GROMACS .gro file of C-alpha atoms in nm:
model
  281
    1UNK     CA    1   6.580  -0.065   4.885
    2UNK     CA    2   6.612  -0.077   4.506
    3UNK     CA    3   6.815   0.117   4.252
    4UNK     CA    4   6.522   0.119   4.005
    5UNK     CA    5   6.147   0.136   4.047
    6UNK     CA    6   6.000  -0.083   3.773
    7UNK     CA    7   5.638   0.014   3.712
    8UNK     CA    8   5.356  -0.154   3.524
    9UNK     CA    9   5.137   0.147   3.448
   10UNK     CA   10   4.789   0.061   3.330
   11UNK     CA   11   4.477   0.272   3.310
   12UNK     CA   12   4.116   0.294   3.201
   13UNK     CA   13   4.020  -0.070   3.235
   14UNK     CA   14   3.648   0.027   3.238
   15UNK     CA   15   3.532  -0.301   3.386
   16UNK     CA   16   3.168  -0.400   3.440
   17UNK     CA   17   3.048  -0.612   3.727
   18UNK     CA   18   2.790  -0.792   3.513
   19UNK     CA   19   3.006  -0.875   3.210
   20UNK     CA   20   2.862  -0.612   2.977
   21UNK     CA   21   3.068  -0.504   2.677
   22UNK     CA   22   3.208  -0.152   2.664
   23UNK     CA   23   3.019   0.042   2.394
   24UNK     CA   24   2.845  -0.290   2.330
   25UNK     CA   25   3.164  -0.414   2.160
   26UNK     CA   26   3.469  -0.451   2.384
   27UNK     CA   27   3.519  -0.722   2.646
   28UNK     CA   28   3.730  -0.513   2.883
   29UNK     CA   29   3.794  -0.798   3.125
   30UNK     CA   30   3.939  -1.006   2.841
   31UNK     CA   31   4.148  -0.705   2.742
   32UNK     CA   32   4.284  -0.678   3.096
   33UNK     CA   33   4.368  -1.047   3.095
   34UNK     CA   34   4.564  -1.000   2.769
   35UNK     CA   35   4.749  -0.705   2.920
   36UNK     CA   36   4.854  -0.906   3.224
   37UNK     CA   37   4.973  -1.199   3.012
   38UNK     CA   38   5.177  -0.964   2.794
   39UNK     CA   39   5.310  -0.769   3.094
   40UNK     CA   40   5.416  -1.098   3.246
   41UNK     CA   41   5.689  -1.111   2.982
   42UNK     CA   42   5.848  -0.793   3.120
   43UNK     CA   43   6.034  -0.952   3.408
   44UNK     CA   44   6.056  -0.788   3.750
   45UNK     CA   45   5.788  -0.534   3.847
   46UNK     CA   46   5.797  -0.338   4.172
   47UNK     CA   47   5.474  -0.142   4.139
   48UNK     CA   48   5.145  -0.162   3.951
   49UNK     CA   49   5.007   0.189   3.905
   50UNK     CA   50   4.639   0.170   3.807
   51UNK     CA   51   4.552   0.529   3.719
   52UNK     CA   52   4.175   0.543   3.727
   53UNK     CA   53   3.856   0.464   3.539
   54UNK     CA   54   3.910   0.116   3.674
   55UNK     CA   55   3.535   0.053   3.658
   56UNK     CA   56   3.279   0.175   3.408
   57UNK     CA   57   2.967   0.099   3.613
   58UNK     CA   58   3.116   0.180   3.955
   59UNK     CA   59   2.999  -0.150   4.098
   60UNK     CA   60   3.166  -0.340   4.379
   61UNK     CA   61   3.162  -0.647   4.155
   62UNK     CA   62   3.372  -0.467   3.893
   63UNK     CA   63   3.633  -0.370   4.153
   64UNK     CA   64   3.642  -0.727   4.281
   65UNK     CA   65   3.715  -0.847   3.926
   66UNK     CA   66   4.004  -0.601   3.906
   67UNK     CA   67   4.136  -0.688   4.250
   68UNK     CA   68   4.115  -1.060   4.183
   69UNK     CA   69   4.327  -1.014   3.868
   70UNK     CA   70   4.583  -0.762   3.987
   71UNK     CA   71   4.655  -0.871   4.342
   72UNK     CA   72   4.764  -1.232   4.268
   73UNK     CA   73   4.968  -1.104   3.970
   74UNK     CA   74   5.139  -0.850   4.195
   75UNK     CA   75   5.188  -1.093   4.483
   76UNK     CA   76   5.362  -1.342   4.256
   77UNK     CA   77   5.619  -1.070   4.178
   78UNK     CA   78   5.640  -0.905   4.516
   79UNK     CA   79   5.493  -0.586   4.366
   80UNK     CA   80   5.291  -0.315   4.537
   81UNK     CA   81   4.971  -0.170   4.386
   82UNK     CA   82   4.856   0.192   4.377
   83UNK     CA   83   4.490   0.238   4.279
   84UNK     CA   84   4.375   0.588   4.175
   85UNK     CA   85   4.020   0.713   4.128
   86UNK     CA   86   3.892   0.811   3.783
   87UNK     CA   87   3.581   0.999   3.675
   88UNK     CA   88   3.392   0.675   3.602
   89UNK     CA   89   3.477   0.530   3.942
   90UNK     CA   90   3.237   0.560   4.235
   91UNK     CA   91   3.401   0.628   4.571
   92UNK     CA   92   3.200   0.405   4.805
   93UNK     CA   93   3.244   0.083   4.608
   94UNK     CA   94   3.603   0.176   4.518
   95UNK     CA   95   3.699   0.218   4.883
   96UNK     CA   96   3.502  -0.085   5.001
   97UNK     CA   97   3.700  -0.313   4.769
   98UNK     CA   98   4.029  -0.141   4.684
   99UNK     CA   99   4.092   0.075   4.990
  100UNK     CA  100   4.128   0.447   5.037
  101UNK     CA  101   4.112   0.680   4.739
  102UNK     CA  102   4.425   0.866   4.845
  103UNK     CA  103   4.717   0.666   4.975
  104UNK     CA  104   5.086   0.695   5.055
  105UNK     CA  105   5.319   0.396   5.045
  106UNK     CA  106   5.690   0.329   5.036
  107UNK     CA  107   5.822   0.099   4.765
  108UNK     CA  108   6.195   0.032   4.773
  109UNK     CA  109   6.285   0.378   4.895
  110UNK     CA  110   6.044   0.553   4.659
  111UNK     CA  111   5.729   0.719   4.792
  112UNK     CA  112   5.412   0.654   4.590
  113UNK     CA  113   5.119   0.891   4.644
  114UNK     CA  114   4.774   0.868   4.486
  115UNK     CA  115   4.573   1.187   4.436
  116UNK     CA  116   4.197   1.197   4.374
  117UNK     CA  117   4.125   1.435   4.085
  118UNK     CA  118   3.758   1.347   4.043
  119UNK     CA  119   3.455   1.573   4.061
  120UNK     CA  120   3.125   1.404   4.148
  121UNK     CA  121   2.907   1.336   3.841
  122UNK     CA  122   3.158   1.507   3.609
  123UNK     CA  123   3.406   1.394   3.346
  124UNK     CA  124   3.656   1.670   3.410
  125UNK     CA  125   3.895   1.677   3.704
  126UNK     CA  126   3.990   1.924   3.972
  127UNK     CA  127   4.212   1.928   4.280
  128UNK     CA  128   4.059   2.143   4.550
  129UNK     CA  129   4.233   2.312   4.840
  130UNK     CA  130   4.187   2.021   5.081
  131UNK     CA  131   4.341   1.764   4.848
  132UNK     CA  132   4.621   2.002   4.752
  133UNK     CA  133   4.710   2.076   5.114
  134UNK     CA  134   4.708   1.706   5.195
  135UNK     CA  135   4.956   1.647   4.913
  136UNK     CA  136   5.171   1.939   5.026
  137UNK     CA  137   5.185   1.795   5.379
  138UNK     CA  138   5.281   1.450   5.251
  139UNK     CA  139   5.564   1.599   5.046
  140UNK     CA  140   5.707   1.812   5.328
  141UNK     CA  141   5.981   1.560   5.401
  142UNK     CA  142   6.165   1.412   5.102
  143UNK     CA  143   6.169   1.039   5.041
  144UNK     CA  144   6.497   0.853   4.999
  145UNK     CA  145   6.458   0.811   4.622
  146UNK     CA  146   6.188   1.069   4.555
  147UNK     CA  147   5.814   1.056   4.499
  148UNK     CA  148   5.583   0.921   4.229
  149UNK     CA  149   5.237   1.080   4.204
  150UNK     CA  150   4.956   0.869   4.054
  151UNK     CA  151   4.632   1.037   3.944
  152UNK     CA  152   4.373   1.006   3.671
  153UNK     CA  153   4.342   1.342   3.494
  154UNK     CA  154   4.678   1.444   3.343
  155UNK     CA  155   4.813   1.785   3.447
  156UNK     CA  156   4.905   1.852   3.083
  157UNK     CA  157   4.684   1.968   2.793
  158UNK     CA  158   4.474   1.712   2.601
  159UNK     CA  159   4.550   1.614   2.244
  160UNK     CA  160   4.195   1.575   2.113
  161UNK     CA  161   3.886   1.792   2.131
  162UNK     CA  162   3.674   1.544   2.328
  163UNK     CA  163   3.899   1.582   2.631
  164UNK     CA  164   3.926   1.959   2.616
  165UNK     CA  165   3.631   2.011   2.851
  166UNK     CA  166   3.710   1.684   3.033
  167UNK     CA  167   4.061   1.789   3.130
  168UNK     CA  168   4.212   1.867   3.469
  169UNK     CA  169   4.099   2.220   3.547
  170UNK     CA  170   4.372   2.456   3.671
  171UNK     CA  171   4.661   2.209   3.709
  172UNK     CA  172   4.913   2.481   3.798
  173UNK     CA  173   4.873   2.466   4.178
  174UNK     CA  174   4.934   2.091   4.166
  175UNK     CA  175   5.241   2.137   3.948
  176UNK     CA  176   5.371   2.411   4.179
  177UNK     CA  177   5.343   2.180   4.481
  178UNK     CA  178   5.511   1.897   4.293
  179UNK     CA  179   5.787   2.123   4.158
  180UNK     CA  180   5.867   2.251   4.507
  181UNK     CA  181   5.913   1.898   4.639
  182UNK     CA  182   6.088   1.571   4.555
  183UNK     CA  183   5.828   1.454   4.298
  184UNK     CA  184   6.019   1.284   4.016
  185UNK     CA  185   5.736   1.133   3.812
  186UNK     CA  186   5.364   1.185   3.753
  187UNK     CA  187   5.157   0.894   3.619
  188UNK     CA  188   4.811   0.958   3.471
  189UNK     CA  189   4.548   0.811   3.238
  190UNK     CA  190   4.212   0.940   3.109
  191UNK     CA  191   4.314   1.033   2.753
  192UNK     CA  192   4.310   0.670   2.627
  193UNK     CA  193   4.637   0.721   2.440
  194UNK     CA  194   5.001   0.725   2.540
  195UNK     CA  195   5.171   1.057   2.605
  196UNK     CA  196   5.514   1.128   2.753
  197UNK     CA  197   5.598   1.488   2.829
  198UNK     CA  198   5.717   1.722   3.105
  199UNK     CA  199   5.538   1.972   3.327
  200UNK     CA  200   5.608   2.218   3.606
  201UNK     CA  201   5.901   2.449   3.659
  202UNK     CA  202   6.140   2.155   3.707
  203UNK     CA  203   6.021   1.969   3.399
  204UNK     CA  204   5.877   1.674   3.592
  205UNK     CA  205   5.826   1.374   3.362
  206UNK     CA  206   5.458   1.295   3.300
  207UNK     CA  207   5.362   0.954   3.159
  208UNK     CA  208   5.003   0.913   3.043
  209UNK     CA  209   4.925   0.544   3.002
  210UNK     CA  210   4.725   0.419   2.706
  211UNK     CA  211   4.395   0.255   2.793
  212UNK     CA  212   4.314  -0.110   2.839
  213UNK     CA  213   3.958  -0.055   2.711
  214UNK     CA  214   4.025   0.114   2.373
  215UNK     CA  215   4.264   0.354   2.203
  216UNK     CA  216   4.200   0.715   2.104
  217UNK     CA  217   4.298   0.787   1.743
  218UNK     CA  218   4.510   1.101   1.788
  219UNK     CA  219   4.533   1.152   1.410
  220UNK     CA  220   4.158   1.149   1.343
  221UNK     CA  221   4.071   1.486   1.186
  222UNK     CA  222   3.878   1.725   1.412
  223UNK     CA  223   3.605   1.800   1.492
  224UNK     CA  224   3.540   1.426   1.487
  225UNK     CA  225   3.667   1.195   1.760
  226UNK     CA  226   3.743   0.827   1.710
  227UNK     CA  227   3.851   0.536   1.927
  228UNK     CA  228   3.957   0.196   1.803
  229UNK     CA  229   3.993  -0.149   1.950
  230UNK     CA  230   4.327  -0.205   2.114
  231UNK     CA  231   4.465  -0.258   2.465
  232UNK     CA  232   4.802  -0.124   2.572
  233UNK     CA  233   5.001  -0.038   2.882
  234UNK     CA  234   5.322   0.139   2.979
  235UNK     CA  235   5.636   0.003   3.136
  236UNK     CA  236   5.820   0.274   3.325
  237UNK     CA  237   6.163   0.262   3.485
  238UNK     CA  238   6.255   0.521   3.745
  239UNK     CA  239   6.614   0.488   3.864
  240UNK     CA  240   6.716   0.606   4.208
  241UNK     CA  241   6.942   0.855   4.031
  242UNK     CA  242   6.884   0.919   3.662
  243UNK     CA  243   6.630   0.976   3.387
  244UNK     CA  244   6.289   0.814   3.348
  245UNK     CA  245   6.243   0.561   3.068
  246UNK     CA  246   5.896   0.464   2.943
  247UNK     CA  247   5.787   0.208   2.686
  248UNK     CA  248   5.436   0.155   2.550
  249UNK     CA  249   5.344  -0.208   2.486
  250UNK     CA  250   5.043  -0.348   2.301
  251UNK     CA  251   4.850  -0.655   2.409
  252UNK     CA  252   4.726  -0.746   2.061
  253UNK     CA  253   4.403  -0.911   1.950
  254UNK     CA  254   4.277  -1.006   1.606
  255UNK     CA  255   4.025  -0.720   1.588
  256UNK     CA  256   4.266  -0.441   1.684
  257UNK     CA  257   4.209  -0.124   1.485
  258UNK     CA  258   3.834  -0.168   1.436
  259UNK     CA  259   3.629   0.139   1.521
  260UNK     CA  260   3.473   0.149   1.869
  261UNK     CA  261   3.316   0.492   1.820
  262UNK     CA  262   3.333   0.779   1.572
  263UNK     CA  263   3.179   1.094   1.716
  264UNK     CA  264   3.083   1.400   1.516
  265UNK     CA  265   3.100   1.756   1.649
  266UNK     CA  266   2.745   1.743   1.784
  267UNK     CA  267   2.814   1.424   1.980
  268UNK     CA  268   3.129   1.573   2.129
  269UNK     CA  269   2.933   1.885   2.225
  270UNK     CA  270   2.668   1.673   2.398
  271UNK     CA  271   2.932   1.498   2.608
  272UNK     CA  272   3.080   1.835   2.702
  273UNK     CA  273   2.738   1.967   2.802
  274UNK     CA  274   2.662   1.656   3.007
  275UNK     CA  275   2.987   1.611   3.200
  276UNK     CA  276   3.241   1.870   3.086
  277UNK     CA  277   3.375   2.179   3.256
  278UNK     CA  278   3.171   2.488   3.165
  279UNK     CA  279   3.426   2.745   3.275
  280UNK     CA  280   3.264   2.835   3.607
  281UNK     CA  281   3.494   2.883   3.909
   0.00000   0.00000   0.00000
């Protein structure tokens, strides 16, 4: 047992199996390597939470690259790993290499549960009745130190317009289940920027990790949407009894801050039409 769960929370690695560059610019594998070197300075880690969009091409080769980086790093520290599915991930290759999409594990008296929020061929997320009932059943009995839920689409509103139609649709049932149980922390990704907030009737802490692949510019004036070079991660401490603490840490490179994409309103609308939620039940 442990009196603190020390979490390396990383998200949105967007790896390619064939070495392609993300948006033709970003070497995401090199970015992940920088993150792990920087995170290695943090000391003890009990859990790596990898909250989705782990691959960009959905290939088995991309998941093997991730596994071959994370698992030795974790093993050297005696850390567990929780892999969650994101909208860019493909389930067959994900499960062939990384294991089941939805898992439950015990880490030092804390229960860690992954929830699949993905919708096939869509960028938005949703948790249907079957997934919700599975989570409810898992949470029926409390864990010694409480539960951490790891998922991709945050159950809190997006900051920028691009993610408005790519958000988690109807998060309230999920939050109701979590609020009625021993869930003490929700970890998510997807937005490509850090966000720490609360949700649900109990005010459950929600930590959205920044992305490894690039960083959303939350101050870029709408209706445009911009991302810049930059890889970051979150370090989260969850005590057995006490408040969550989260720090966001950069893994710097010389070209940080350069534009990866700058989308106008029409480009954002095209993404919404292609993979966003259209309001249908």
